Amino acid sequence: MKNIDFKNNLKKAGVCAGLISMLMVPSACRQEFLETDPQGKQAGTVFWTNEADATKAVNAMYANLRSWRNTAFAAIAVESVGSDDTEKGSTPSDATFFNEYDRFTVGSSDGQLADFWSGQYQNINYANQVITNIPAISMDEALKARYIGEAKFIRAYSYFRLVRAFGDVPLRLTLPKDATEYNIPRSPKAEVYAAIEQDLTDAAAVLPLKYGATDLGRATKGAAMSLHAKVAMYQQKWQQVFDLTNQVMTSGQYSLFPNFEALFRVQNENSVESIFEIQNELIPSNKDASNSQYSQVQGVRGVVGGGWGFNTPTEALIDSFETGDPRMDATIIFRGETTPAGDVIPKEGDNPMYNQKSYVPYNLYITGFNEGSQQNIRVIRYAEVLLMNAEAANELGNTAQALASLEMVRARARGTSKTVLPKITTTNQAALRLAIWHERHVELALEYDRYFDVIRQGRAAEIFGPLGWKPNKNEVWPIPQTEIDLSGGTLTQNPGY
């Protein structure tokens, strides 16, 4: 059951002055929840005085995670469409800038780079305000510590997205005291990774294992440890990955949801497999809070309750699934099919396929609201923890553990079938590594993981090279030129751009 109380509170917090220090630029497409009339807002000078203010600030931080810059076009461009699994979609003439990411010809002036950058730094700004201002408030000390831990988790999450996308980035861990601290240079990515790990260590120390029904969706100890494991994986710290994932696996909080396709439906959000989800909701009485466009931009084009048809699957993704793998049909909506929810997909249209993981059945659409605005975004699932554990175990020579964790994911996928997805039995480290990477590919397909996963595996030239990817350049995207210009040259550009 979805948590309406927490989701409604996200909107209430969003109007608090003093939380917003970055310009919110309107767009013909996006609908920013912070673009509201300032009349009636609480003045920033009298904010941060009590526990209620702290709660509003933390909820506003979570609310920004679902904003356009965090989950829509910018995320598709920077984190998804560069992979071999996805392409632009929609009509050929619409949003052609996506093709530049698909072909690796994007320049530093493209607006999606700037949107992605500003979206993450907005999250970081919210988190820094919480971390800086809440300690001085007289309030319940345990709740205070938890709120700061939640903010450190969000800050770590956004810095992880930034460092994967751009490499070295400005590392701002405190609010600037005056104008002399506004303009800071890029920090080496090793320093950024170290700051992320420290934030996640701090968060895990104070966050609870779980919440009650009214607080579902907040960051937990398991979320902090799982994200920490992923950050460590990107640095090939295999013992750390193994230890962190083992802690999550033995915490007693998570298991695989039995039905892979149903896992992504609205009624099964925040399930036993969910470790962290960005909370979205369609609240009939609060249209401004029903602002997510994550599902809308990827929905089936040309039907009521569908969407715009971007970020569509490729034939290469279809070919990656083993014969009979049920996850293919659960991941991809094909033109002409009838979905498990009973929606008939037109046989004709602009796109042959769509993302089924972001799909919301048409009968949940309400006229006047964004299509699929109630669809949560799965950020970390227990299946990924198992696959990280398998990869780390294999790198450490613990073949038995690697095979056991891998088999848990495959067993859920095959269900009761005895003819598909046979158990992996190889004990050869190189062969098992490829098997685990393959499992990540199909299990996490269309979840904005594939592109950076291939790069960190060292296979980008092999897999993306035919698409135009070039080594010693395309490991990262260009720094937005607007940010370089605003910095007066303090920020430098990535090589090759």
CSV table of C-alpha atoms in Angstrom, one decimal:
chain,number,residue,atom,x,y,z
A,1,MET,CA,0.0,0.0,0.0
A,2,LYS,CA,1.3,3.4,-0.9
A,3,ASN,CA,2.1,6.0,1.8
A,4,ILE,CA,-0.1,9.0,1.1
A,5,ASP,CA,0.9,10.8,4.4
A,6,PHE,CA,4.6,10.9,3.5
A,7,LYS,CA,3.9,11.8,-0.1
A,8,ASN,CA,1.4,14.6,0.8
A,9,ASN,CA,4.0,16.0,3.2
A,10,LEU,CA,6.6,16.2,0.4
A,11,LYS,CA,4.5,18.9,-1.3
A,12,LYS,CA,3.8,20.8,1.9
A,13,ALA,CA,7.6,21.1,2.5
A,14,GLY,CA,8.2,22.2,-1.1
A,15,VAL,CA,6.9,25.8,-0.5
A,16,CYS,CA,9.3,26.6,2.3
A,17,ALA,CA,11.5,29.6,1.5
A,18,GLY,CA,15.1,29.3,2.5
A,19,LEU,CA,15.4,25.9,0.9
A,20,ILE,CA,15.7,27.1,-2.6
A,21,SER,CA,18.9,28.9,-3.7
A,22,MET,CA,19.1,27.9,-7.3
A,23,LEU,CA,17.0,29.3,-10.2
A,24,MET,CA,14.2,27.0,-11.4
A,25,VAL,CA,13.9,27.6,-15.1
A,26,PRO,CA,10.4,26.9,-16.6
A,27,SER,CA,10.1,24.7,-19.7
A,28,ALA,CA,7.4,24.0,-22.2
A,29,CYS,CA,7.6,20.3,-21.2
A,30,ARG,CA,8.5,20.0,-17.5
A,31,GLN,CA,6.3,20.8,-14.6
A,32,GLU,CA,8.4,21.8,-11.6
A,33,PHE,CA,6.8,21.3,-8.2
A,34,LEU,CA,8.7,24.3,-6.8
A,35,GLU,CA,7.3,26.7,-9.4
A,36,THR,CA,4.7,28.1,-7.1
A,37,ASP,CA,3.5,31.6,-6.1
A,38,PRO,CA,5.8,32.9,-3.4
A,39,GLN,CA,3.0,34.7,-1.6
A,40,GLY,CA,2.2,33.1,1.7
A,41,LYS,CA,5.6,31.3,2.0
A,42,GLN,CA,7.4,31.2,5.3
A,43,ALA,CA,10.2,33.7,5.3
A,44,GLY,CA,13.7,32.2,5.3
A,45,THR,CA,14.8,34.3,8.2
A,46,VAL,CA,12.3,32.6,10.5
A,47,PHE,CA,12.8,29.1,9.2
A,48,TRP,CA,14.9,26.4,10.9
A,49,THR,CA,13.5,27.2,14.4
A,50,ASN,CA,11.7,24.0,15.4
A,51,GLU,CA,11.2,20.3,14.7
A,52,ALA,CA,8.3,21.0,12.3
A,53,ASP,CA,10.7,23.1,10.2
A,54,ALA,CA,13.2,20.3,10.1
A,55,THR,CA,10.5,17.9,9.0
A,56,LYS,CA,9.4,20.2,6.2
A,57,ALA,CA,13.0,20.6,5.0
A,58,VAL,CA,13.7,16.9,4.9
A,59,ASN,CA,10.5,16.2,3.1
A,60,ALA,CA,11.3,18.9,0.5
A,61,MET,CA,14.6,17.3,-0.1
A,62,TYR,CA,12.9,14.0,-0.9
A,63,ALA,CA,10.3,15.8,-3.1
A,64,ASN,CA,13.0,17.2,-5.3
A,65,LEU,CA,14.2,13.7,-6.2
A,66,ARG,CA,11.2,13.3,-8.4
A,67,SER,CA,11.5,16.6,-10.2
A,68,TRP,CA,11.9,16.9,-14.0
A,69,ARG,CA,15.7,17.5,-13.9
A,70,ASN,CA,16.1,14.3,-11.8
A,71,THR,CA,13.9,11.8,-13.5
A,72,ALA,CA,12.9,12.9,-17.0
A,73,PHE,CA,14.8,14.0,-20.2
A,74,ALA,CA,18.1,14.8,-18.5
A,75,ALA,CA,18.3,11.4,-16.8
A,76,ILE,CA,17.3,9.6,-20.0
A,77,ALA,CA,20.0,11.5,-21.9
A,78,VAL,CA,22.9,11.2,-19.4
A,79,GLU,CA,22.1,7.8,-17.8
A,80,SER,CA,20.2,5.7,-20.4
A,81,VAL,CA,20.1,6.4,-24.1
A,82,GLY,CA,23.9,6.1,-24.5
A,83,SER,CA,23.7,2.4,-23.9
A,84,ASP,CA,23.1,-0.3,-26.5
A,85,ASP,CA,19.7,-1.1,-24.8
A,86,THR,CA,17.9,2.1,-25.6
A,87,GLU,CA,17.3,4.7,-28.3
A,88,LYS,CA,15.5,8.1,-28.5
A,89,GLY,CA,12.0,6.8,-29.4
A,90,SER,CA,9.0,9.1,-29.9
A,91,THR,CA,8.7,10.6,-33.5
A,92,PRO,CA,11.9,11.2,-35.5
A,93,SER,CA,11.5,15.0,-35.3
A,94,ASP,CA,10.8,15.2,-31.6
A,95,ALA,CA,13.7,16.0,-29.1
A,96,THR,CA,16.4,15.2,-31.6
A,97,PHE,CA,19.1,16.1,-29.1
A,98,PHE,CA,18.7,12.6,-27.7
A,99,ASN,CA,20.4,11.3,-30.9
A,100,GLU,CA,23.6,13.2,-30.0
A,101,TYR,CA,23.9,11.1,-26.8
A,102,ASP,CA,23.1,7.9,-28.7
A,103,ARG,CA,25.9,8.7,-31.2
A,104,PHE,CA,28.3,10.2,-28.7
A,105,THR,CA,28.4,13.5,-30.6
A,106,VAL,CA,26.9,15.7,-27.8
A,107,GLY,CA,28.5,19.0,-27.1
A,108,SER,CA,28.9,20.8,-23.9
A,109,SER,CA,26.1,23.3,-24.7
A,110,ASP,CA,23.3,20.8,-24.7
A,111,GLY,CA,20.6,21.6,-22.2
A,112,GLN,CA,20.2,18.1,-20.8
A,113,LEU,CA,23.7,18.2,-19.4
A,114,ALA,CA,22.9,21.5,-17.7
A,115,ASP,CA,19.6,20.1,-16.4
A,116,PHE,CA,21.2,17.0,-15.0
A,117,TRP,CA,24.0,18.9,-13.3
A,118,SER,CA,21.6,21.4,-11.7
A,119,GLY,CA,19.1,18.7,-10.7
A,120,GLN,CA,21.8,16.9,-8.7
A,121,TYR,CA,23.2,20.1,-7.2
A,122,GLN,CA,19.7,21.1,-6.1
A,123,ASN,CA,19.5,17.8,-4.2
A,124,ILE,CA,22.9,18.5,-2.7
A,125,ASN,CA,21.9,22.0,-1.7
A,126,TYR,CA,18.7,20.7,0.0
A,127,ALA,CA,20.8,18.1,1.8
A,128,ASN,CA,23.5,20.6,2.9
A,129,GLN,CA,20.8,22.9,4.3
A,130,VAL,CA,19.5,20.1,6.4
A,131,ILE,CA,22.9,19.0,7.5
A,132,THR,CA,24.0,22.6,8.4
A,133,ASN,CA,20.8,23.9,10.0
A,134,ILE,CA,19.2,21.1,11.9
A,135,PRO,CA,21.9,20.6,14.5
A,136,ALA,CA,21.1,23.9,16.1
A,137,ILE,CA,17.3,23.1,16.4
A,138,SER,CA,16.0,22.1,19.8
A,139,MET,CA,14.2,18.8,19.0
A,140,ASP,CA,14.2,15.1,19.6
A,141,GLU,CA,17.9,14.1,19.3
A,142,ALA,CA,17.2,10.7,17.8
A,143,LEU,CA,15.0,12.2,15.1
A,144,LYS,CA,17.6,14.9,14.5
A,145,ALA,CA,20.3,12.3,13.9
A,146,ARG,CA,18.0,10.4,11.6
A,147,TYR,CA,17.2,13.5,9.5
A,148,ILE,CA,20.9,14.3,9.1
A,149,GLY,CA,21.5,10.7,8.1
A,150,GLU,CA,18.7,10.9,5.5
A,151,ALA,CA,20.3,14.0,4.1
A,152,LYS,CA,23.7,12.4,3.9
A,153,PHE,CA,22.2,9.5,2.0
A,154,ILE,CA,20.5,11.9,-0.5
A,155,ARG,CA,23.8,13.9,-0.9
A,156,ALA,CA,25.7,10.7,-1.5
A,157,TYR,CA,23.2,9.5,-4.1
A,158,SER,CA,23.4,12.7,-6.1
A,159,TYR,CA,27.2,12.9,-5.9
A,160,PHE,CA,27.3,9.3,-7.2
A,161,ARG,CA,25.2,10.2,-10.1
A,162,LEU,CA,27.4,13.2,-10.8
A,163,VAL,CA,30.8,11.5,-10.5
A,164,ARG,CA,29.7,8.6,-12.8
A,165,ALA,CA,28.5,11.2,-15.4
A,166,PHE,CA,31.3,13.8,-15.3
A,167,GLY,CA,34.2,12.4,-13.3
A,168,ASP,CA,35.8,15.3,-11.3
A,169,VAL,CA,33.0,17.6,-10.0
A,170,PRO,CA,32.8,20.4,-7.4
A,171,LEU,CA,32.5,18.9,-4.0
A,172,ARG,CA,30.4,21.1,-1.8
A,173,LEU,CA,29.8,19.7,1.7
A,174,THR,CA,28.9,22.9,3.5
A,175,LEU,CA,26.8,25.9,2.7
A,176,PRO,CA,28.9,28.8,1.4
A,177,LYS,CA,29.5,31.4,4.1
A,178,ASP,CA,29.8,34.3,1.7
A,179,ALA,CA,30.4,35.2,-2.0
A,180,THR,CA,34.0,34.1,-1.9
A,181,GLU,CA,32.9,30.5,-1.4
A,182,TYR,CA,30.3,30.4,-4.2
A,183,ASN,CA,32.7,29.5,-7.0
A,184,ILE,CA,34.7,26.3,-6.3
A,185,PRO,CA,36.8,24.2,-8.7
A,186,ARG,CA,36.3,20.5,-9.6
A,187,SER,CA,37.6,18.0,-7.0
A,188,PRO,CA,39.3,14.8,-8.2
A,189,LYS,CA,36.8,12.0,-8.4
A,190,ALA,CA,38.8,10.0,-5.8
A,191,GLU,CA,37.9,12.8,-3.3
A,192,VAL,CA,34.3,12.8,-4.4
A,193,TYR,CA,34.1,9.0,-4.0
A,194,ALA,CA,35.7,9.3,-0.5
A,195,ALA,CA,33.1,11.9,0.5
A,196,ILE,CA,30.3,9.7,-0.8
A,197,GLU,CA,31.5,6.7,1.2
A,198,GLN,CA,31.9,8.8,4.4
A,199,ASP,CA,28.3,10.1,4.0
A,200,LEU,CA,27.0,6.6,3.5
A,201,THR,CA,29.0,5.3,6.5
A,202,ASP,CA,27.5,8.1,8.6
A,203,ALA,CA,24.0,7.4,7.3
A,204,ALA,CA,24.1,3.7,7.9
A,205,ALA,CA,25.2,4.3,11.5
A,206,VAL,CA,22.0,6.3,12.4
A,207,LEU,CA,19.3,5.2,10.0
A,208,PRO,CA,16.7,2.6,11.0
A,209,LEU,CA,16.4,-0.9,9.4
A,210,LYS,CA,12.8,-0.1,8.6
A,211,TYR,CA,10.0,2.5,9.1
A,212,GLY,CA,6.4,2.3,10.0
A,213,ALA,CA,3.6,2.7,7.4
A,214,THR,CA,3.5,6.5,7.6
A,215,ASP,CA,7.2,6.8,6.7
A,216,LEU,CA,7.7,4.2,3.9
A,217,GLY,CA,10.1,5.5,1.3
A,218,ARG,CA,12.6,7.1,3.5
A,219,ALA,CA,16.2,6.1,3.3
A,220,THR,CA,17.1,3.1,5.6
A,221,LYS,CA,20.2,1.5,6.9
A,222,GLY,CA,19.9,-1.1,4.2
A,223,ALA,CA,19.6,1.6,1.5
A,224,ALA,CA,22.8,3.3,2.8
A,225,MET,CA,24.7,0.0,2.8
A,226,SER,CA,23.5,-1.0,-0.6
A,227,LEU,CA,24.4,2.2,-2.2
A,228,HIS,CA,27.7,2.1,-0.5
A,229,ALA,CA,28.3,-1.4,-1.9
A,230,LYS,CA,27.5,0.0,-5.4
A,231,VAL,CA,29.9,2.9,-4.9
A,232,ALA,CA,32.6,0.5,-3.8
A,233,MET,CA,31.9,-1.7,-6.8
A,234,TYR,CA,32.7,1.2,-9.1
A,235,GLN,CA,36.0,1.5,-7.4
A,236,GLN,CA,36.7,-2.3,-7.5
A,237,LYS,CA,36.8,-2.5,-3.7
A,238,TRP,CA,35.6,-6.1,-3.7
A,239,GLN,CA,36.0,-7.0,-0.1
A,240,GLN,CA,34.0,-3.9,0.9
A,241,VAL,CA,31.3,-4.8,-1.6
A,242,PHE,CA,31.2,-8.3,-0.3
A,243,ASP,CA,31.0,-7.3,3.3
A,244,LEU,CA,28.3,-4.6,2.8
A,245,THR,CA,26.1,-6.8,0.6
A,246,ASN,CA,26.4,-9.7,3.2
A,247,GLN,CA,25.2,-7.3,5.9
A,248,VAL,CA,22.1,-6.4,3.8
A,249,MET,CA,21.5,-10.0,2.9
A,250,THR,CA,21.5,-11.1,6.5
A,251,SER,CA,19.6,-8.1,7.9
A,252,GLY,CA,16.3,-10.0,7.5
A,253,GLN,CA,14.6,-7.0,5.8
A,254,TYR,CA,14.6,-8.0,2.2
A,255,SER,CA,13.8,-10.8,-0.2
A,256,LEU,CA,13.0,-11.2,-3.9
A,257,PHE,CA,9.4,-10.4,-4.9
A,258,PRO,CA,8.0,-13.6,-6.5
A,259,ASN,CA,6.6,-12.1,-9.7
A,260,PHE,CA,9.2,-10.1,-11.7
A,261,GLU,CA,6.6,-8.3,-13.9
A,262,ALA,CA,4.3,-7.5,-11.0
A,263,LEU,CA,7.2,-6.1,-9.0
A,264,PHE,CA,7.1,-2.9,-11.1
A,265,ARG,CA,3.4,-2.3,-10.8
A,266,VAL,CA,2.0,0.5,-8.6
A,267,GLN,CA,0.3,-1.8,-6.2
A,268,ASN,CA,3.6,-3.5,-5.4
A,269,GLU,CA,5.7,-0.4,-4.7
A,270,ASN,CA,7.8,-0.5,-1.5
A,271,SER,CA,7.7,-4.3,-1.6
A,272,VAL,CA,10.0,-6.7,0.2
A,273,GLU,CA,12.5,-6.3,-2.7
A,274,SER,CA,12.5,-2.5,-2.5
A,275,ILE,CA,15.6,-1.0,-0.9
A,276,PHE,CA,15.1,2.5,-2.1
A,277,GLU,CA,12.4,4.0,-4.3
A,278,ILE,CA,11.7,7.6,-5.3
A,279,GLN,CA,8.2,8.1,-4.1
A,280,ASN,CA,5.6,9.4,-6.6
A,281,GLU,CA,1.9,9.7,-6.2
A,282,LEU,CA,-1.3,10.8,-8.0
A,283,ILE,CA,-3.2,12.7,-5.3
A,284,PRO,CA,-6.6,13.9,-6.7
A,285,SER,CA,-6.8,16.7,-4.1
A,286,ASN,CA,-3.2,17.9,-4.7
A,287,LYS,CA,-2.4,18.2,-8.3
A,288,ASP,CA,0.8,20.1,-7.7
A,289,ALA,CA,2.2,17.2,-5.7
A,290,SER,CA,1.3,14.8,-8.5
A,291,ASN,CA,4.1,16.1,-10.6
A,292,SER,CA,6.2,13.1,-11.6
A,293,GLN,CA,6.8,12.8,-15.4
A,294,TYR,CA,9.1,9.7,-15.2
A,295,SER,CA,6.4,7.3,-16.5
A,296,GLN,CA,4.8,9.9,-18.8
A,297,VAL,CA,7.9,10.6,-20.9
A,298,GLN,CA,8.4,6.8,-21.5
A,299,GLY,CA,4.8,5.7,-21.8
A,300,VAL,CA,3.2,4.2,-24.9
A,301,ARG,CA,2.8,6.9,-27.5
A,302,GLY,CA,-0.5,7.8,-29.1
A,303,VAL,CA,-3.0,6.3,-26.5
A,304,VAL,CA,-4.9,7.9,-23.7
A,305,GLY,CA,-3.1,7.1,-20.5
A,306,GLY,CA,0.1,6.3,-22.3
A,307,GLY,CA,2.8,8.9,-22.8
A,308,TRP,CA,5.4,10.4,-25.0
A,309,GLY,CA,7.3,7.3,-26.1
A,310,PHE,CA,10.9,8.2,-25.3
A,311,ASN,CA,13.7,5.9,-24.1
A,312,THR,CA,12.6,2.9,-26.1
A,313,PRO,CA,14.2,-0.6,-26.1
A,314,THR,CA,16.4,-1.8,-29.0
A,315,GLU,CA,16.7,-5.1,-30.8
A,316,ALA,CA,20.1,-5.5,-29.1
A,317,LEU,CA,18.3,-5.6,-25.8
A,318,ILE,CA,15.9,-8.3,-27.1
A,319,ASP,CA,18.9,-10.3,-28.3
A,320,SER,CA,20.5,-10.2,-24.9
A,321,PHE,CA,17.9,-12.3,-23.2
A,322,GLU,CA,18.3,-16.0,-23.1
A,323,THR,CA,15.6,-18.0,-25.0
A,324,GLY,CA,12.4,-18.2,-22.9
A,325,ASP,CA,13.6,-15.7,-20.2
A,326,PRO,CA,10.3,-14.4,-18.9
A,327,ARG,CA,12.0,-11.1,-18.0
A,328,MET,CA,12.0,-10.1,-21.7
A,329,ASP,CA,8.2,-9.8,-21.9
A,330,ALA,CA,8.1,-8.2,-18.4
A,331,THR,CA,10.7,-5.6,-19.4
A,332,ILE,CA,9.5,-4.7,-22.9
A,333,ILE,CA,6.0,-3.7,-24.2
A,334,PHE,CA,5.7,-4.8,-27.8
A,335,ARG,CA,3.5,-3.1,-30.4
A,336,GLY,CA,0.3,-5.2,-30.9
A,337,GLU,CA,0.5,-7.0,-27.6
A,338,THR,CA,-2.0,-7.0,-24.7
A,339,THR,CA,-0.3,-6.2,-21.4
A,340,PRO,CA,-0.9,-8.3,-18.2
A,341,ALA,CA,-3.2,-5.5,-17.1
A,342,GLY,CA,-5.3,-5.9,-20.2
A,343,ASP,CA,-4.2,-2.8,-22.1
A,344,VAL,CA,-4.2,-3.4,-25.9
A,345,ILE,CA,-1.1,-1.8,-27.5
A,346,PRO,CA,-1.8,-0.5,-31.0
A,347,LYS,CA,-0.3,-2.5,-33.9
A,348,GLU,CA,0.7,0.6,-35.7
A,349,GLY,CA,2.7,3.6,-34.2
A,350,ASP,CA,5.9,5.5,-34.0
A,351,ASN,CA,7.8,2.9,-31.9
A,352,PRO,CA,7.9,-0.9,-32.0
A,353,MET,CA,8.7,-1.2,-28.3
A,354,TYR,CA,8.4,0.7,-24.9
A,355,ASN,CA,9.7,0.4,-21.4
A,356,GLN,CA,7.4,-1.9,-19.4
A,357,LYS,CA,9.1,-1.2,-16.1
A,358,SER,CA,7.9,2.4,-16.2
A,359,TYR,CA,4.4,1.4,-17.4
A,360,VAL,CA,1.2,2.3,-15.5
A,361,PRO,CA,-2.1,0.7,-16.6
A,362,TYR,CA,-4.3,3.1,-18.5
A,363,ASN,CA,-7.2,2.7,-16.1
A,364,LEU,CA,-5.2,4.5,-13.5
A,365,TYR,CA,-5.0,7.6,-15.6
A,366,ILE,CA,-7.0,10.7,-14.5
A,367,THR,CA,-7.7,13.4,-17.0
A,368,GLY,CA,-5.7,16.6,-16.3
A,369,PHE,CA,-2.8,14.7,-14.5
A,370,ASN,CA,0.5,13.5,-15.9
A,371,GLU,CA,0.2,10.0,-17.2
A,372,GLY,CA,1.6,7.5,-14.7
A,373,SER,CA,2.4,10.1,-12.1
A,374,GLN,CA,1.9,7.6,-9.3
A,375,GLN,CA,4.7,5.3,-10.5
A,376,ASN,CA,7.6,5.1,-8.0
A,377,ILE,CA,11.1,4.9,-9.4
A,378,ARG,CA,13.1,1.8,-8.3
A,379,VAL,CA,16.6,3.0,-7.4
A,380,ILE,CA,18.0,0.0,-5.6
A,381,ARG,CA,16.5,-3.5,-5.5
A,382,TYR,CA,17.5,-6.5,-3.5
A,383,ALA,CA,18.2,-8.4,-6.8
A,384,GLU,CA,21.0,-5.9,-7.5
A,385,VAL,CA,22.4,-6.5,-4.0
A,386,LEU,CA,22.6,-10.2,-4.7
A,387,LEU,CA,24.3,-9.6,-8.1
A,388,MET,CA,26.8,-7.2,-6.4
A,389,ASN,CA,27.5,-9.9,-3.8
A,390,ALA,CA,28.0,-12.5,-6.6
A,391,GLU,CA,30.4,-10.3,-8.5
A,392,ALA,CA,32.4,-9.4,-5.4
A,393,ALA,CA,32.5,-13.1,-4.3
A,394,ASN,CA,33.8,-14.2,-7.7
A,395,GLU,CA,36.5,-11.5,-7.7
A,396,LEU,CA,37.6,-12.7,-4.3
A,397,GLY,CA,37.7,-16.3,-5.4
A,398,ASN,CA,34.6,-17.4,-3.4
A,399,THR,CA,33.0,-19.2,-6.3
A,400,ALA,CA,30.4,-21.1,-4.2
A,401,GLN,CA,29.0,-17.9,-2.8
A,402,ALA,CA,29.0,-16.2,-6.2
A,403,LEU,CA,27.1,-19.1,-7.8
A,404,ALA,CA,24.6,-19.1,-4.9
A,405,SER,CA,23.8,-15.4,-5.1
A,406,LEU,CA,23.5,-15.6,-8.9
A,407,GLU,CA,21.2,-18.5,-8.7
A,408,MET,CA,18.8,-16.7,-6.4
A,409,VAL,CA,18.2,-14.1,-9.1
A,410,ARG,CA,17.9,-16.6,-11.9
A,411,ALA,CA,15.6,-18.9,-9.9
A,412,ARG,CA,13.1,-16.0,-9.3
A,413,ALA,CA,13.2,-15.2,-13.0
A,414,ARG,CA,12.6,-18.8,-14.2
A,415,GLY,CA,9.7,-19.4,-11.7
A,416,THR,CA,8.2,-22.8,-12.0
A,417,SER,CA,9.7,-23.5,-15.5
A,418,LYS,CA,12.2,-26.4,-15.7
A,419,THR,CA,13.3,-25.6,-19.3
A,420,VAL,CA,14.6,-22.0,-19.2
A,421,LEU,CA,17.5,-20.2,-17.5
A,422,PRO,CA,19.5,-23.2,-16.5
A,423,LYS,CA,21.6,-23.0,-13.3
A,424,ILE,CA,25.1,-21.5,-13.9
A,425,THR,CA,27.7,-24.0,-12.8
A,426,THR,CA,31.0,-22.8,-14.2
A,427,THR,CA,33.8,-22.4,-11.7
A,428,ASN,CA,36.0,-20.5,-14.1
A,429,GLN,CA,36.4,-17.0,-12.8
A,430,ALA,CA,36.4,-15.3,-16.2
A,431,ALA,CA,33.4,-17.2,-17.4
A,432,LEU,CA,31.5,-16.6,-14.2
A,433,ARG,CA,32.3,-12.9,-14.4
A,434,LEU,CA,30.7,-12.7,-17.8
A,435,ALA,CA,27.7,-14.7,-16.6
A,436,ILE,CA,27.2,-12.2,-13.7
A,437,TRP,CA,27.6,-9.3,-16.0
A,438,HIS,CA,25.0,-10.8,-18.3
A,439,GLU,CA,22.6,-11.3,-15.4
A,440,ARG,CA,23.0,-7.6,-14.4
A,441,HIS,CA,22.2,-6.7,-18.0
A,442,VAL,CA,18.9,-8.5,-18.3
A,443,GLU,CA,17.8,-8.2,-14.7
A,444,LEU,CA,18.4,-4.4,-14.5
A,445,ALA,CA,17.5,-3.6,-18.1
A,446,LEU,CA,15.9,-0.1,-18.7
A,447,GLU,CA,16.6,0.8,-15.1
A,448,TYR,CA,19.3,3.4,-16.1
A,449,ASP,CA,22.2,1.1,-15.1
A,450,ARG,CA,23.5,-0.4,-18.3
A,451,TYR,CA,25.5,2.5,-19.7
A,452,PHE,CA,27.7,3.2,-16.7
A,453,ASP,CA,27.9,-0.5,-15.8
A,454,VAL,CA,29.6,-1.3,-19.1
A,455,ILE,CA,32.0,1.6,-18.7
A,456,ARG,CA,33.1,0.5,-15.2
A,457,GLN,CA,33.5,-3.1,-16.5
A,458,GLY,CA,36.0,-1.8,-19.1
A,459,ARG,CA,34.0,-3.1,-22.0
A,460,ALA,CA,32.7,0.2,-23.5
A,461,ALA,CA,35.0,0.3,-26.5
A,462,GLU,CA,33.9,-3.2,-27.4
A,463,ILE,CA,30.2,-2.8,-26.8
A,464,PHE,CA,29.6,0.9,-27.5
A,465,GLY,CA,32.4,1.4,-30.0
A,466,PRO,CA,30.3,0.5,-33.0
A,467,LEU,CA,27.8,3.2,-31.9
A,468,GLY,CA,30.5,5.9,-31.9
A,469,TRP,CA,31.9,5.6,-28.3
A,470,LYS,CA,35.6,6.7,-28.1
A,471,PRO,CA,38.0,5.7,-25.3
A,472,ASN,CA,39.8,8.4,-23.3
A,473,LYS,CA,36.8,10.7,-24.0
A,474,ASN,CA,33.4,9.1,-23.6
A,475,GLU,CA,34.0,7.6,-20.2
A,476,VAL,CA,32.4,10.8,-19.1
A,477,TRP,CA,30.1,13.4,-20.6
A,478,PRO,CA,31.1,17.1,-21.1
A,479,ILE,CA,30.9,19.6,-18.3
A,480,PRO,CA,27.9,21.9,-19.1
A,481,GLN,CA,29.3,25.0,-20.8
A,482,THR,CA,26.9,27.2,-19.0
A,483,GLU,CA,28.5,26.1,-15.7
A,484,ILE,CA,32.0,26.8,-17.0
A,485,ASP,CA,30.9,30.3,-18.2
A,486,LEU,CA,29.2,31.1,-14.9
A,487,SER,CA,32.4,30.0,-13.1
A,488,GLY,CA,34.6,32.4,-15.1
A,489,GLY,CA,36.8,29.5,-16.1
A,490,THR,CA,37.2,28.1,-12.6
A,491,LEU,CA,35.6,24.9,-13.9
A,492,THR,CA,37.5,23.1,-16.6
A,493,GLN,CA,36.2,20.9,-19.4
A,494,ASN,CA,36.7,17.2,-19.7
A,495,PRO,CA,39.3,16.1,-22.3
A,496,GLY,CA,38.0,15.7,-25.9
A,497,TYR,CA,35.1,18.2,-25.5
